[in-house]
Amino acid sequence: MPSSPELDENDLDTIPPPQPVFHAEQALLGALLLDPHRLGDVTGISADSFSTAAHAALFAAISTVPPPDPAEHANTTWLNKVLAKGREQNRGLTVSYLHDLIQVCPWSRHAPAYARMVEAEHARRRIRAGAEQLVQSAHDVSLPHPVQTVLDEADALAMVVDDIAARFPPRAGVLPRTAAPPPAIAPDHTEAVQEEQLLLATATAHPADMESVQWLFPDDFTLPLHAGLWQCLATLTRRREPADPVTVLWEAQQRGLLDDGSDPGEVLRLLAEPVGSVEHWGQRALQRSLLATADNTGRRIEAYVRDLANTPFQLVVGARRSLADISSIRTRWQRATGTVPPQRPRPAHTTRAGPPTTTAAHTARSVRATR
């Protein structure tokens, strides 16, 4: 049996250093091990908020084992109970690591600040997971109902963002740093191009049916030429002018669509082979556009998340703005398919806390108002 490869000292250089949140987690756990009573000052996090299984197990143990007498700091008996409880979930916990955590904690009274850092990074991971799931669904060709699945994933991500916004209310004017998403793998547009050609030809043969697909926009097409020809058709039908391959070609010339060297004969042939219905091909184009929008939205949010300089406040603003693109095309999809599902409940708008309003204050204002 071949022996397992040993880790060379030079290999240690390839291991990335821990992120700042790892040190924040250590400081928080050290503070709670040193002063267990400070657990009451820690809000907004749970065991799932930690980035490692060991830290999650230890926080769960600290939250479960009854603390020692409030007048005392942590004692050996309590630490042993915490270690035993933590090892039920993670056998890697040791006495020495608990002591290391206590040693690396700068100030136990800063526990709420450390917890806020842990919560912020957990929010980042939650948004990233939702965005990744959205992108994956947009590319999953095995889905029986791809549009509905993608919209469900978008709703799930929006709910995560709303939940985070309740703890990190977005601030006016605080936008995420602009970060262009990495280039996606170029999709195979062969099928899309063929279906768009059939849509254009069928609409040219039945221009009256253009009225029934007003939910389809030029931006939904994959090729600029196809988008331009669709605008030509829409213009002719709006003017109530004759629409056929020749009139569409002439309109295309007036708009400069043939300046890129497109062969007029090819355009005529493209527009002369109608098949099926305008509405059918229009829905196909809109579905493809919706999935592409979801992909772009997810990758844009992923780019925001990867930039560690973006705060949770900025991530909330950026994610909401990106998801608005899906909301817009969702409305058009519902018009196209005649499906309007019930709206999901949205939490109340979060505002900054103001001065307390008391019954006495209301009464005083009422009295002044009647004088």
Coordinates of C-alpha atoms in Angstrom, one line a residue:
M1 CA 0.0 0.0 0.0
P2 CA 1.5 3.4 -0.9
S3 CA 2.3 5.6 2.0
S4 CA 0.4 8.8 2.6
P5 CA 2.4 11.9 1.4
E6 CA 3.9 13.9 4.2
L7 CA 3.4 17.6 4.4
D8 CA 6.6 19.4 3.4
E9 CA 7.5 22.6 5.2
N10 CA 7.4 24.5 1.9
D11 CA 3.8 23.3 1.5
L12 CA 2.8 25.4 4.5
D13 CA 3.4 28.5 2.5
T14 CA 0.5 27.5 0.2
I15 CA -2.0 27.5 3.1
P16 CA -3.8 30.8 3.1
P17 CA -3.7 32.7 6.4
P18 CA -7.0 32.9 8.3
Q19 CA -9.3 35.7 7.4
P20 CA -9.9 38.6 10.0
V21 CA -13.2 37.1 11.0
F22 CA -11.3 34.0 12.3
H23 CA -9.5 36.2 14.8
A24 CA -12.7 37.9 15.7
E25 CA -14.3 34.5 16.5
Q26 CA -11.3 33.6 18.6
A27 CA -11.5 36.9 20.5
L28 CA -15.3 36.4 21.1
L29 CA -14.9 32.9 22.3
G30 CA -12.0 33.8 24.5
A31 CA -14.1 36.6 26.1
L32 CA -16.9 34.3 26.8
L33 CA -14.6 31.7 28.3
L34 CA -13.0 34.3 30.5
D35 CA -16.2 36.0 31.5
P36 CA -19.2 33.7 30.8
H37 CA -21.7 36.3 32.1
R38 CA -21.0 38.4 29.0
L39 CA -23.0 35.9 26.9
G40 CA -26.0 38.0 27.8
D41 CA -24.4 41.0 25.9
V42 CA -24.0 39.0 22.7
T43 CA -26.9 39.1 20.3
G44 CA -27.5 38.4 16.6
I45 CA -25.5 35.2 16.3
S46 CA -25.8 31.5 16.9
A47 CA -23.5 28.5 16.4
D48 CA -24.2 28.6 12.7
S49 CA -22.7 32.1 12.5
F50 CA -19.1 30.8 13.0
S51 CA -16.8 29.9 10.1
T52 CA -15.4 26.7 11.6
A53 CA -17.0 23.6 13.0
A54 CA -14.8 23.8 16.1
H55 CA -15.8 27.4 16.9
A56 CA -19.5 26.6 16.2
A57 CA -19.3 23.6 18.6
L58 CA -17.6 25.7 21.3
F59 CA -20.1 28.5 21.1
A60 CA -23.0 26.1 21.3
A61 CA -21.4 24.5 24.4
I62 CA -20.9 27.9 26.0
S63 CA -24.6 28.8 25.3
T64 CA -25.8 25.5 26.7
V65 CA -23.7 24.8 29.9
P66 CA -25.1 26.9 32.8
P67 CA -22.6 29.6 33.7
P68 CA -20.8 29.8 37.0
D69 CA -21.9 32.1 39.8
P70 CA -22.2 35.6 38.4
A71 CA -19.8 36.9 41.1
E72 CA -17.1 34.6 39.8
H73 CA -15.2 34.4 36.5
A74 CA -14.8 31.1 34.7
N75 CA -13.5 28.3 36.8
T76 CA -11.8 25.0 36.0
T77 CA -15.0 23.0 36.6
W78 CA -17.1 25.1 34.3
L79 CA -14.4 25.1 31.6
N80 CA -14.2 21.3 31.8
K81 CA -18.0 21.1 31.3
V82 CA -17.8 23.4 28.3
L83 CA -15.0 21.3 26.8
A84 CA -16.9 18.0 27.3
K85 CA -20.0 19.5 25.8
G86 CA -18.1 20.9 22.8
R87 CA -16.3 17.7 22.2
E88 CA -19.7 16.0 21.6
Q89 CA -19.9 17.9 18.4
N90 CA -16.2 18.4 17.5
R91 CA -13.6 16.0 18.9
G92 CA -10.8 18.3 17.8
L93 CA -11.4 20.7 20.8
T94 CA -8.7 20.5 23.4
V95 CA -7.9 22.1 26.8
S96 CA -4.9 23.9 25.3
Y97 CA -7.0 25.5 22.6
L98 CA -9.5 26.9 25.2
H99 CA -6.6 28.4 27.0
D100 CA -5.2 29.8 23.7
L101 CA -8.5 31.5 23.1
I102 CA -8.5 33.2 26.5
Q103 CA -4.9 34.4 25.9
V104 CA -5.6 35.9 22.5
C105 CA -8.7 37.9 23.6
P106 CA -7.6 41.5 24.0
W107 CA -10.5 42.7 26.2
S108 CA -13.5 40.5 27.3
R109 CA -15.6 43.7 27.6
H110 CA -15.4 44.0 23.9
A111 CA -17.4 40.8 23.3
P112 CA -20.4 42.6 21.7
A113 CA -18.1 44.2 19.2
Y114 CA -16.5 40.9 18.3
A115 CA -20.0 39.3 18.0
R116 CA -21.0 42.1 15.6
M117 CA -18.0 41.2 13.4
V118 CA -18.9 37.6 13.4
E119 CA -22.5 38.5 12.5
A120 CA -21.3 40.7 9.7
E121 CA -19.2 38.0 8.1
H122 CA -22.0 35.4 8.5
A123 CA -24.3 37.8 6.6
R124 CA -21.7 37.9 3.8
R125 CA -21.6 34.1 3.7
R126 CA -25.4 33.9 3.6
I127 CA -25.7 36.3 0.7
R128 CA -22.9 34.5 -1.2
A129 CA -24.7 31.2 -0.7
G130 CA -28.0 32.6 -2.0
A131 CA -26.3 34.2 -5.0
E132 CA -24.4 31.0 -5.9
Q133 CA -27.7 29.0 -5.7
L134 CA -29.4 31.5 -8.0
V135 CA -26.6 31.2 -10.6
Q136 CA -26.6 27.5 -10.4
S137 CA -30.4 27.3 -10.9
A138 CA -30.2 29.6 -13.9
H139 CA -27.8 27.2 -15.6
D140 CA -29.5 23.9 -14.6
V141 CA -30.9 22.5 -17.8
S142 CA -32.4 19.5 -15.9
L143 CA -35.1 21.6 -14.1
P144 CA -38.7 20.8 -15.3
H145 CA -39.8 24.4 -14.5
P146 CA -36.6 26.5 -14.7
V147 CA -38.3 29.9 -14.5
Q148 CA -40.3 29.1 -11.4
T149 CA -37.3 27.6 -9.7
V150 CA -35.1 30.6 -10.5
L151 CA -37.8 33.0 -9.2
D152 CA -38.1 30.9 -6.1
E153 CA -34.3 31.2 -5.6
A154 CA -34.5 34.9 -6.1
D155 CA -37.2 35.2 -3.5
A156 CA -35.2 33.1 -1.1
L157 CA -32.2 35.4 -1.6
A158 CA -34.4 38.5 -1.2
M159 CA -35.7 37.2 2.1
V160 CA -32.1 36.6 3.3
V161 CA -31.2 40.2 2.3
D162 CA -34.3 41.5 4.1
D163 CA -33.4 39.6 7.3
I164 CA -29.9 41.0 7.2
A165 CA -31.2 44.5 6.6
A166 CA -33.1 44.3 9.8
R167 CA -29.8 43.9 11.7
F168 CA -27.7 46.1 9.3
P169 CA -30.1 48.8 8.0
P170 CA -28.9 50.2 4.7
R171 CA -27.6 53.8 4.9
A172 CA -28.6 56.4 2.3
G173 CA -25.9 56.9 -0.2
V174 CA -23.8 53.9 0.9
L175 CA -23.4 52.0 -2.3
P176 CA -21.1 48.9 -2.8
R177 CA -17.9 49.4 -4.5
T178 CA -18.3 48.8 -8.2
A179 CA -16.8 45.4 -9.1
A180 CA -17.4 43.9 -12.5
P181 CA -18.3 40.2 -12.2
P182 CA -15.8 37.8 -13.8
P183 CA -16.6 36.9 -17.4
A184 CA -19.1 34.0 -17.7
I185 CA -18.5 31.0 -19.9
A186 CA -19.8 32.0 -23.3
P187 CA -23.1 30.1 -23.7
D188 CA -24.0 28.3 -26.9
H189 CA -26.6 30.6 -28.6
T190 CA -27.3 28.3 -31.5
E191 CA -30.8 27.4 -30.3
A192 CA -31.5 30.9 -29.2
V193 CA -30.6 32.4 -32.6
Q194 CA -32.7 29.9 -34.5
E195 CA -35.7 30.5 -32.3
E196 CA -35.3 34.3 -32.5
Q197 CA -35.2 33.9 -36.3
L198 CA -38.5 31.9 -36.2
L199 CA -40.0 34.6 -34.0
L200 CA -39.0 37.4 -36.4
A201 CA -40.3 35.5 -39.4
T202 CA -43.6 34.6 -37.8
A203 CA -44.2 38.1 -36.5
T204 CA -43.4 39.5 -40.0
A205 CA -46.0 37.1 -41.5
H206 CA -48.6 38.0 -38.8
P207 CA -47.9 41.5 -37.7
A208 CA -51.2 41.8 -36.0
D209 CA -50.0 39.4 -33.4
M210 CA -47.3 41.9 -32.3
E211 CA -50.0 43.4 -30.1
S212 CA -50.2 40.3 -27.9
V213 CA -46.4 40.3 -27.1
Q214 CA -45.9 43.8 -25.9
W215 CA -44.1 42.3 -22.9
L216 CA -41.2 41.3 -25.1
F217 CA -38.4 44.0 -25.3
P218 CA -35.5 44.3 -27.8
D219 CA -33.0 43.7 -24.9
D220 CA -34.5 40.1 -24.6
F221 CA -32.8 39.1 -27.9
T222 CA -29.3 37.6 -28.0
L223 CA -28.2 39.3 -31.2
P224 CA -28.2 43.0 -31.8
L225 CA -29.4 42.5 -35.4
H226 CA -32.4 40.5 -34.1
A227 CA -33.2 43.2 -31.5
G228 CA -33.0 45.8 -34.2
L229 CA -35.3 43.9 -36.6
W230 CA -37.8 43.5 -33.7
Q231 CA -37.8 47.3 -33.2
C232 CA -38.4 47.7 -37.0
L233 CA -41.4 45.4 -36.8
A234 CA -42.8 47.2 -33.7
T235 CA -42.4 50.6 -35.5
L236 CA -44.2 49.5 -38.6
T237 CA -47.1 48.0 -36.7
R238 CA -47.3 51.1 -34.5
R239 CA -47.5 53.3 -37.6
R240 CA -50.0 50.9 -39.1
E241 CA -47.8 50.6 -42.2
P242 CA -47.4 47.5 -44.3
A243 CA -45.2 44.8 -42.7
D244 CA -43.5 42.2 -44.8
P245 CA -39.9 41.1 -45.3
V246 CA -39.2 43.9 -47.8
T247 CA -40.6 46.7 -45.7
V248 CA -38.8 45.4 -42.6
L249 CA -35.6 45.3 -44.6
W250 CA -36.0 48.9 -45.7
E251 CA -36.7 50.0 -42.2
A252 CA -33.6 48.2 -41.1
Q253 CA -31.6 50.1 -43.6
Q254 CA -33.0 53.4 -42.4
R255 CA -31.9 52.5 -38.9
G256 CA -28.4 51.6 -40.0
L257 CA -28.8 47.9 -39.0
L258 CA -27.1 46.8 -42.2
D259 CA -24.0 49.0 -41.7
D260 CA -22.1 46.1 -40.1
G261 CA -22.0 44.3 -43.4
S262 CA -25.2 42.2 -43.0
D263 CA -26.3 40.6 -46.2
P264 CA -29.8 42.0 -47.2
G265 CA -30.5 38.7 -49.0
E266 CA -29.9 36.8 -45.8
V267 CA -32.2 39.1 -43.8
L268 CA -34.9 38.6 -46.4
R269 CA -34.5 34.8 -46.1
L270 CA -34.5 35.1 -42.3
L271 CA -37.8 36.9 -42.4
A272 CA -39.5 34.6 -44.9
E273 CA -39.8 31.3 -43.0
P274 CA -42.6 31.6 -40.4
V275 CA -43.4 28.7 -38.1
G276 CA -45.7 28.4 -35.2
S277 CA -47.1 31.4 -33.3
V278 CA -45.6 34.7 -32.3
E279 CA -46.6 34.2 -28.6
H280 CA -44.9 30.8 -28.4
W281 CA -41.5 32.0 -29.7
G282 CA -41.9 35.3 -27.7
Q283 CA -42.3 33.3 -24.4
R284 CA -39.2 31.3 -25.3
A285 CA -37.2 34.4 -25.9
L286 CA -38.5 36.0 -22.6
Q287 CA -37.7 32.8 -20.7
R288 CA -34.1 32.8 -22.0
S289 CA -33.8 36.5 -21.1
L290 CA -35.1 35.9 -17.6
L291 CA -32.6 33.1 -16.9
A292 CA -29.8 35.3 -18.3
T293 CA -30.9 38.2 -16.0
A294 CA -30.8 35.8 -13.0
D295 CA -27.3 34.7 -13.9
N296 CA -26.1 38.3 -14.3
T297 CA -27.8 39.3 -11.0
G298 CA -26.3 36.4 -9.1
R299 CA -22.8 37.0 -10.5
R300 CA -23.0 40.7 -9.7
I301 CA -23.9 40.0 -6.1
E302 CA -21.1 37.4 -5.9
A303 CA -18.7 40.1 -7.0
Y304 CA -19.9 42.5 -4.3
V305 CA -19.5 39.7 -1.7
R306 CA -16.0 38.8 -2.8
D307 CA -14.9 42.4 -2.2
L308 CA -14.2 42.3 1.6
A309 CA -14.2 46.0 1.8
N310 CA -18.0 46.1 1.2
T311 CA -19.9 46.2 4.5
P312 CA -23.2 44.4 5.2
F313 CA -24.9 47.8 4.7
Q314 CA -23.4 48.0 1.2
L315 CA -24.2 44.4 0.4
V316 CA -27.8 44.9 1.3
V317 CA -28.0 48.0 -1.0
G318 CA -26.2 46.2 -3.8
A319 CA -28.2 43.0 -3.6
R320 CA -31.5 44.8 -3.5
R321 CA -30.6 46.9 -6.6
S322 CA -29.5 43.8 -8.4
L323 CA -32.6 41.8 -7.5
A324 CA -34.7 44.6 -8.9
D325 CA -33.7 43.6 -12.4
I326 CA -35.3 40.2 -11.8
S327 CA -38.4 41.8 -10.3
S328 CA -38.9 43.8 -13.5
I329 CA -38.6 40.9 -15.9
R330 CA -40.7 38.8 -13.5
T331 CA -43.6 41.2 -14.1
R332 CA -43.3 40.8 -17.8
W333 CA -43.1 37.0 -17.5
Q334 CA -46.4 37.0 -15.5
R335 CA -48.0 39.1 -18.2
A336 CA -46.8 36.8 -20.9
T337 CA -48.0 33.6 -19.1
G338 CA -51.0 35.0 -17.3
T339 CA -49.6 33.8 -13.9
V340 CA -49.6 36.1 -11.0
P341 CA -48.7 34.2 -7.8
P342 CA -49.4 35.8 -4.4
Q343 CA -46.8 38.3 -3.2
R344 CA -44.5 37.1 -0.5
P345 CA -44.7 39.1 2.7
R346 CA -42.0 41.7 3.1
P347 CA -40.8 43.0 6.4
A348 CA -41.6 46.5 7.5
H349 CA -39.2 49.2 6.2
T350 CA -36.3 49.6 8.7
T351 CA -35.6 53.0 9.9
R352 CA -33.1 54.4 12.4
A353 CA -34.2 54.6 15.9
G354 CA -35.4 58.0 17.0
P355 CA -36.2 59.4 20.4
P356 CA -38.7 57.5 22.5
T357 CA -42.3 58.5 22.1
T358 CA -44.3 58.2 25.4
T359 CA -48.0 58.4 26.2
A360 CA -47.3 61.5 28.1
A361 CA -45.7 63.1 25.1
H362 CA -48.7 62.2 22.9
T363 CA -51.1 63.6 25.6
A364 CA -49.1 66.8 25.9
R365 CA -49.2 67.4 22.1
S366 CA -52.9 66.7 22.1
V367 CA -53.6 69.2 24.8
R368 CA -51.5 71.9 23.1
A369 CA -53.3 71.2 19.8
T370 CA -56.8 71.8 21.4
R371 CA -55.7 75.1 23.0

